[in-house]
């Protein structure tokens, strides 16, 4: 079975450029999560969707970050304009739904470096 | 407030030693789930186990075992006869009802040959 698929796996971009990260959740999963991992802050939730609707975006750092889920099989996380402090690993994850008993499965991550 | 504490930042052992990774959590919910994930050097997050708040039975899976004690709000993870391939960062996490995962800071385990 295909897991959560993220692209790109690695991206190096210049400060000020727009970055778009993409995610395909596991088929049949209705909840999708975007996490960010940094050395300083560890793993932190940015936003999550249930049935394509954003439920909690309180973790989105600022207006430069936006996330969309136009359909059940695709989501994007966009950073515009990017800054060096956005350098991190961005994980997309999915679960059957938001009930706590459902395991959240992670993609392999998108490693972003902003220079 | 929901919180997960992994007090051990780094642990180093020699192959074949047993090692226990500690996890302490805080929550006011009566229904919640606890998880362990493994992050090997390649970077992906791999699900290891899920345990609900009403099931305090210990679980064993091969060389891995988990001890859940509600009285001390702990969910510790033991690797028996550690191997070099066990070297990774291990995360404990809490998921409340209708919520996302809250992670601890992780414990980096180094198993030396």
CSV table of N, CA and C in Angstrom, one decimal, chain A residues 11-110:
chain,number,residue,atom,x,y,z
A,11,UNK,N,14.7,20.6,-1.2
A,11,UNK,CA,14.6,21.8,-2.0
A,11,UNK,C,15.5,22.9,-1.3
A,12,UNK,N,16.3,23.5,-2.2
A,12,UNK,CA,17.1,24.6,-1.8
A,12,UNK,C,16.7,25.8,-2.6
A,13,UNK,N,16.4,26.9,-1.9
A,13,UNK,CA,15.8,28.0,-2.6
A,13,UNK,C,16.4,29.3,-2.0
A,14,UNK,N,16.3,30.4,-2.7
A,14,UNK,CA,16.9,31.6,-2.2
A,14,UNK,C,15.8,32.4,-1.5
A,15,UNK,N,16.3,33.1,-0.5
A,15,UNK,CA,15.4,34.0,0.3
A,15,UNK,C,14.5,34.8,-0.6
A,16,UNK,N,13.2,34.9,-0.3
A,16,UNK,CA,12.3,35.7,-1.1
A,16,UNK,C,11.5,34.9,-2.1
A,17,UNK,N,12.0,33.7,-2.4
A,17,UNK,CA,11.3,32.9,-3.4
A,17,UNK,C,10.1,32.2,-2.8
A,18,UNK,N,9.2,31.8,-3.7
A,18,UNK,CA,8.0,31.1,-3.2
A,18,UNK,C,8.4,29.6,-3.2
A,19,UNK,N,7.9,28.9,-2.2
A,19,UNK,CA,8.1,27.5,-2.0
A,19,UNK,C,6.8,26.8,-1.9
A,20,UNK,N,6.6,25.7,-2.7
A,20,UNK,CA,5.4,24.9,-2.6
A,20,UNK,C,5.7,23.5,-2.3
A,21,UNK,N,5.2,23.0,-1.2
A,21,UNK,CA,5.4,21.6,-0.8
A,21,UNK,C,4.1,20.9,-1.1
A,22,UNK,N,4.2,19.6,-1.5
A,22,UNK,CA,3.0,18.9,-2.0
A,22,UNK,C,2.9,17.6,-1.2
A,23,UNK,N,1.6,17.2,-1.0
A,23,UNK,CA,1.4,16.0,-0.3
A,23,UNK,C,0.2,15.2,-0.8
A,24,UNK,N,0.3,13.9,-0.9
A,24,UNK,CA,-0.8,13.0,-1.2
A,24,UNK,C,-1.0,12.1,0.0
A,25,UNK,N,-2.1,12.2,0.6
A,25,UNK,CA,-2.3,11.3,1.8
A,25,UNK,C,-2.6,9.9,1.4
A,26,UNK,N,-2.7,9.0,2.4
A,26,UNK,CA,-3.0,7.7,2.2
A,26,UNK,C,-4.5,7.6,1.7
A,27,UNK,N,-4.8,6.8,0.7
A,27,UNK,CA,-6.1,6.8,0.2
A,27,UNK,C,-7.1,6.3,1.2
A,28,UNK,N,-8.2,7.0,1.3
A,28,UNK,CA,-9.2,6.7,2.3
A,28,UNK,C,-9.0,7.4,3.6
A,29,UNK,N,-7.9,8.1,3.8
A,29,UNK,CA,-7.7,8.9,5.0
A,29,UNK,C,-8.4,10.3,4.9
A,30,UNK,N,-9.1,10.7,5.9
A,30,UNK,CA,-9.9,11.9,5.8
A,30,UNK,C,-9.2,13.1,6.6
A,31,UNK,N,-8.2,12.8,7.3
A,31,UNK,CA,-7.5,13.8,8.1
A,31,UNK,C,-6.0,14.0,7.6
A,32,UNK,N,-5.6,15.2,7.4
A,32,UNK,CA,-4.3,15.5,6.9
A,32,UNK,C,-3.6,16.5,7.7
A,33,UNK,N,-2.4,16.3,8.0
A,33,UNK,CA,-1.6,17.2,9.0
A,33,UNK,C,-0.3,17.6,8.3
A,34,UNK,N,0.1,18.9,8.6
A,34,UNK,CA,1.4,19.4,8.2
A,34,UNK,C,2.1,19.7,9.5
A,35,UNK,N,3.3,19.1,9.6
A,35,UNK,CA,4.2,19.3,10.8
A,35,UNK,C,5.5,19.9,10.3
A,36,UNK,N,6.2,20.6,11.1
A,36,UNK,CA,7.5,21.1,10.8
A,36,UNK,C,8.5,20.6,11.9
A,37,UNK,N,9.6,20.2,11.5
A,37,UNK,CA,10.6,19.8,12.5
A,37,UNK,C,11.9,20.6,12.4
A,38,UNK,N,12.3,21.2,13.5
A,38,UNK,CA,13.5,22.0,13.6
A,38,UNK,C,14.3,21.5,14.8
A,39,UNK,N,15.6,21.8,14.9
A,39,UNK,CA,16.3,21.5,16.1
A,39,UNK,C,15.8,22.2,17.3
A,40,UNK,N,15.5,23.5,17.1
A,40,UNK,CA,15.1,24.3,18.2
A,40,UNK,C,13.7,23.9,18.8
A,41,UNK,N,12.8,23.7,17.9
A,41,UNK,CA,11.4,23.6,18.3
A,41,UNK,C,10.9,22.2,18.2
A,42,UNK,N,11.7,21.3,17.7
A,42,UNK,CA,11.2,19.9,17.6
A,42,UNK,C,10.1,19.8,16.5
A,43,UNK,N,9.2,18.8,16.8
A,43,UNK,CA,8.1,18.6,15.8
A,43,UNK,C,6.9,19.4,16.3
A,44,UNK,N,6.4,20.3,15.4
A,44,UNK,CA,5.3,21.1,15.8
A,44,UNK,C,4.2,21.1,14.7
A,45,UNK,N,3.0,21.1,15.1
A,45,UNK,CA,1.9,21.0,14.1
A,45,UNK,C,1.7,22.4,13.5
A,46,UNK,N,1.6,22.5,12.2
A,46,UNK,CA,1.3,23.8,11.5
A,46,UNK,C,-0.2,23.9,11.3
A,47,UNK,N,-0.8,22.9,10.7
A,47,UNK,CA,-2.2,22.9,10.4
A,47,UNK,C,-2.7,21.5,10.2
A,48,UNK,N,-4.0,21.3,10.4
A,48,UNK,CA,-4.6,20.0,10.0
A,48,UNK,C,-6.0,20.2,9.4
A,49,UNK,N,-6.3,19.3,8.5
A,49,UNK,CA,-7.6,19.3,7.8
A,49,UNK,C,-8.3,18.0,8.1
A,50,UNK,N,-9.6,18.2,8.1
A,50,UNK,CA,-10.5,17.0,8.2
A,50,UNK,C,-11.5,17.2,7.1
A,51,UNK,N,-11.6,16.1,6.3
A,51,UNK,CA,-12.5,16.2,5.1
A,51,UNK,C,-12.3,17.4,4.3
A,52,UNK,N,-11.0,17.8,4.1
A,52,UNK,CA,-10.6,18.9,3.2
A,52,UNK,C,-10.8,20.2,3.9
A,53,UNK,N,-11.3,20.3,5.1
A,53,UNK,CA,-11.6,21.6,5.7
A,53,UNK,C,-10.5,21.8,6.8
A,54,UNK,N,-9.9,23.0,6.8
A,54,UNK,CA,-8.9,23.3,7.9
A,54,UNK,C,-9.6,23.4,9.2
A,55,UNK,N,-9.1,22.6,10.2
A,55,UNK,CA,-9.7,22.5,11.5
A,55,UNK,C,-8.9,23.4,12.5
A,56,UNK,N,-7.6,23.3,12.4
A,56,UNK,CA,-6.7,24.0,13.3
A,56,UNK,C,-5.5,24.5,12.6
A,57,UNK,N,-5.4,25.8,12.4
A,57,UNK,CA,-4.2,26.4,11.8
A,57,UNK,C,-3.5,27.3,12.7
A,58,UNK,N,-3.7,27.1,14.0
A,58,UNK,CA,-3.0,28.0,15.0
A,58,UNK,C,-1.5,27.9,15.0
A,59,UNK,N,-1.0,26.8,14.4
A,59,UNK,CA,0.4,26.6,14.4
A,59,UNK,C,1.1,27.2,13.2
A,60,UNK,N,0.3,27.8,12.3
A,60,UNK,CA,0.9,28.4,11.1
A,60,UNK,C,1.7,29.7,11.5
A,61,UNK,N,3.0,29.8,11.3
A,61,UNK,CA,3.8,30.8,11.8
A,61,UNK,C,3.3,32.2,11.6
A,62,UNK,N,3.0,32.5,10.4
A,62,UNK,CA,2.6,33.9,10.0
A,62,UNK,C,2.0,33.8,8.6
A,63,UNK,N,1.6,35.0,8.1
A,63,UNK,CA,0.9,35.1,6.9
A,63,UNK,C,1.7,34.6,5.7
A,64,UNK,N,2.9,34.4,5.8
A,64,UNK,CA,3.7,34.0,4.7
A,64,UNK,C,3.4,32.5,4.4
A,65,UNK,N,2.8,31.8,5.4
A,65,UNK,CA,2.5,30.4,5.2
A,65,UNK,C,1.0,30.2,4.9
A,66,UNK,N,0.7,29.4,3.9
A,66,UNK,CA,-0.6,29.1,3.6
A,66,UNK,C,-0.7,27.6,3.2
A,67,UNK,N,-1.9,27.0,3.5
A,67,UNK,CA,-2.1,25.6,3.1
A,67,UNK,C,-3.4,25.4,2.5
A,68,UNK,N,-3.5,24.5,1.6
A,68,UNK,CA,-4.8,24.2,0.9
A,68,UNK,C,-5.0,22.7,0.8
A,69,UNK,N,-6.2,22.4,0.7
A,69,UNK,CA,-6.5,21.0,0.4
A,69,UNK,C,-7.7,21.0,-0.5
A,70,UNK,N,-7.5,21.1,-1.8
A,70,UNK,CA,-8.5,21.2,-2.8
A,70,UNK,C,-9.4,20.0,-3.0
A,71,UNK,N,-8.8,18.8,-2.7
A,71,UNK,CA,-9.5,17.5,-2.7
A,71,UNK,C,-8.9,16.5,-1.8
A,72,UNK,N,-9.6,15.4,-1.7
A,72,UNK,CA,-9.2,14.4,-0.6
A,72,UNK,C,-7.8,13.8,-0.9
A,73,UNK,N,-7.2,14.0,-2.0
A,73,UNK,CA,-6.0,13.3,-2.3
A,73,UNK,C,-4.8,14.2,-2.6
A,74,UNK,N,-5.0,15.5,-2.2
A,74,UNK,CA,-3.9,16.4,-2.5
A,74,UNK,C,-3.9,17.7,-1.5
A,75,UNK,N,-2.8,18.0,-1.1
A,75,UNK,CA,-2.6,19.2,-0.2
A,75,UNK,C,-1.3,19.9,-0.6
A,76,UNK,N,-1.3,21.2,-0.4
A,76,UNK,CA,-0.1,22.0,-0.6
A,76,UNK,C,0.2,22.9,0.6
A,77,UNK,N,1.4,23.1,0.9
A,77,UNK,CA,1.9,24.1,1.9
A,77,UNK,C,2.8,25.1,1.2
A,78,UNK,N,2.4,26.3,1.2
A,78,UNK,CA,3.1,27.3,0.5
A,78,UNK,C,3.8,28.3,1.4
A,79,UNK,N,5.0,28.7,1.1
A,79,UNK,CA,5.7,29.8,1.8
A,79,UNK,C,6.1,30.9,0.8
A,80,UNK,N,5.6,32.0,1.1
A,80,UNK,CA,5.8,33.2,0.2
A,80,UNK,C,5.8,34.5,0.9
A,81,UNK,N,6.9,35.2,1.0
A,81,UNK,CA,8.2,34.8,0.5
A,81,UNK,C,8.9,34.0,1.6
A,82,UNK,N,9.8,33.2,1.1
A,82,UNK,CA,10.6,32.3,2.1
A,82,UNK,C,11.7,33.1,2.7
A,83,UNK,N,12.1,32.6,3.9
A,83,UNK,CA,13.1,33.3,4.7
A,83,UNK,C,14.1,32.1,5.2
A,84,UNK,N,15.3,32.5,5.5
A,84,UNK,CA,16.2,31.4,6.0
A,84,UNK,C,15.7,30.7,7.3
A,85,UNK,N,15.0,31.4,8.1
A,85,UNK,CA,14.4,30.7,9.3
A,85,UNK,C,13.3,29.7,9.0
A,86,UNK,N,12.9,29.6,7.8
A,86,UNK,CA,11.9,28.6,7.4
A,86,UNK,C,12.6,27.3,7.1
A,87,UNK,N,13.9,27.3,7.1
A,87,UNK,CA,14.7,26.0,6.8
A,87,UNK,C,14.3,25.0,7.9
A,88,UNK,N,13.8,23.8,7.4
A,88,UNK,CA,13.3,22.8,8.3
A,88,UNK,C,12.9,21.6,7.5
A,89,UNK,N,12.5,20.6,8.2
A,89,UNK,CA,11.9,19.4,7.5
A,89,UNK,C,10.4,19.6,7.7
A,90,UNK,N,9.7,19.5,6.6
A,90,UNK,CA,8.2,19.6,6.7
A,90,UNK,C,7.6,18.2,6.4
A,91,UNK,N,6.9,17.8,7.4
A,91,UNK,CA,6.2,16.5,7.2
A,91,UNK,C,4.7,16.6,7.0
A,92,UNK,N,4.3,15.8,6.0
A,92,UNK,CA,2.8,15.7,5.9
A,92,UNK,C,2.4,14.3,6.5
A,93,UNK,N,1.3,14.3,7.0
A,93,UNK,CA,0.8,13.0,7.7
A,93,UNK,C,-0.7,12.9,7.4
A,94,UNK,N,-1.2,11.7,7.6
A,94,UNK,CA,-2.6,11.5,7.4
A,94,UNK,C,-3.1,10.4,8.4
A,95,UNK,N,-4.4,10.4,8.7
A,95,UNK,CA,-5.0,9.4,9.5
A,95,UNK,C,-6.5,9.2,9.0
A,96,UNK,N,-7.1,8.1,9.4
A,96,UNK,CA,-8.5,7.9,9.0
A,96,UNK,C,-9.4,9.1,9.3
A,97,UNK,N,-9.3,9.5,10.5
A,97,UNK,CA,-10.1,10.7,10.9
A,97,UNK,C,-9.4,11.3,12.1
A,98,UNK,N,-10.1,12.2,12.7
A,98,UNK,CA,-9.5,12.9,13.9
A,98,UNK,C,-9.6,12.2,15.2
A,99,UNK,N,-10.2,11.1,15.2
A,99,UNK,CA,-10.4,10.4,16.5
A,99,UNK,C,-9.0,9.9,17.0
A,100,UNK,N,-8.8,10.0,18.3
A,100,UNK,CA,-7.5,9.9,18.8
A,100,UNK,C,-6.9,8.4,18.6
A,101,UNK,N,-7.8,7.5,18.4
A,101,UNK,CA,-7.4,6.1,18.3
A,101,UNK,C,-6.8,5.8,17.0
A,102,UNK,N,-6.9,6.7,16.0
A,102,UNK,CA,-6.4,6.4,14.7
A,102,UNK,C,-4.9,6.9,14.6
A,103,UNK,N,-4.1,6.0,14.1
A,103,UNK,CA,-2.7,6.3,14.0
A,103,UNK,C,-2.5,7.4,12.9
A,104,UNK,N,-1.6,8.3,13.1
A,104,UNK,CA,-1.2,9.2,12.1
A,104,UNK,C,0.1,8.7,11.5
A,105,UNK,N,0.0,8.6,10.2
A,105,UNK,CA,1.2,8.1,9.4
A,105,UNK,C,1.8,9.2,8.7
A,106,UNK,N,3.1,9.2,8.7
A,106,UNK,CA,3.9,10.3,8.1
A,106,UNK,C,4.6,10.0,6.8
A,107,UNK,N,4.7,11.0,6.0
A,107,UNK,CA,5.5,10.9,4.8
A,107,UNK,C,7.0,11.0,5.1
A,108,UNK,N,7.8,11.0,4.1
A,108,UNK,CA,9.2,10.9,4.3
A,108,UNK,C,9.8,12.3,4.6
A,109,UNK,N,9.0,13.3,4.4
A,109,UNK,CA,9.4,14.7,4.7
A,109,UNK,C,9.9,15.4,3.5
A,110,UNK,N,9.8,16.7,3.6
A,110,UNK,CA,10.4,17.6,2.5
A,110,UNK,C,11.5,18.5,3.3
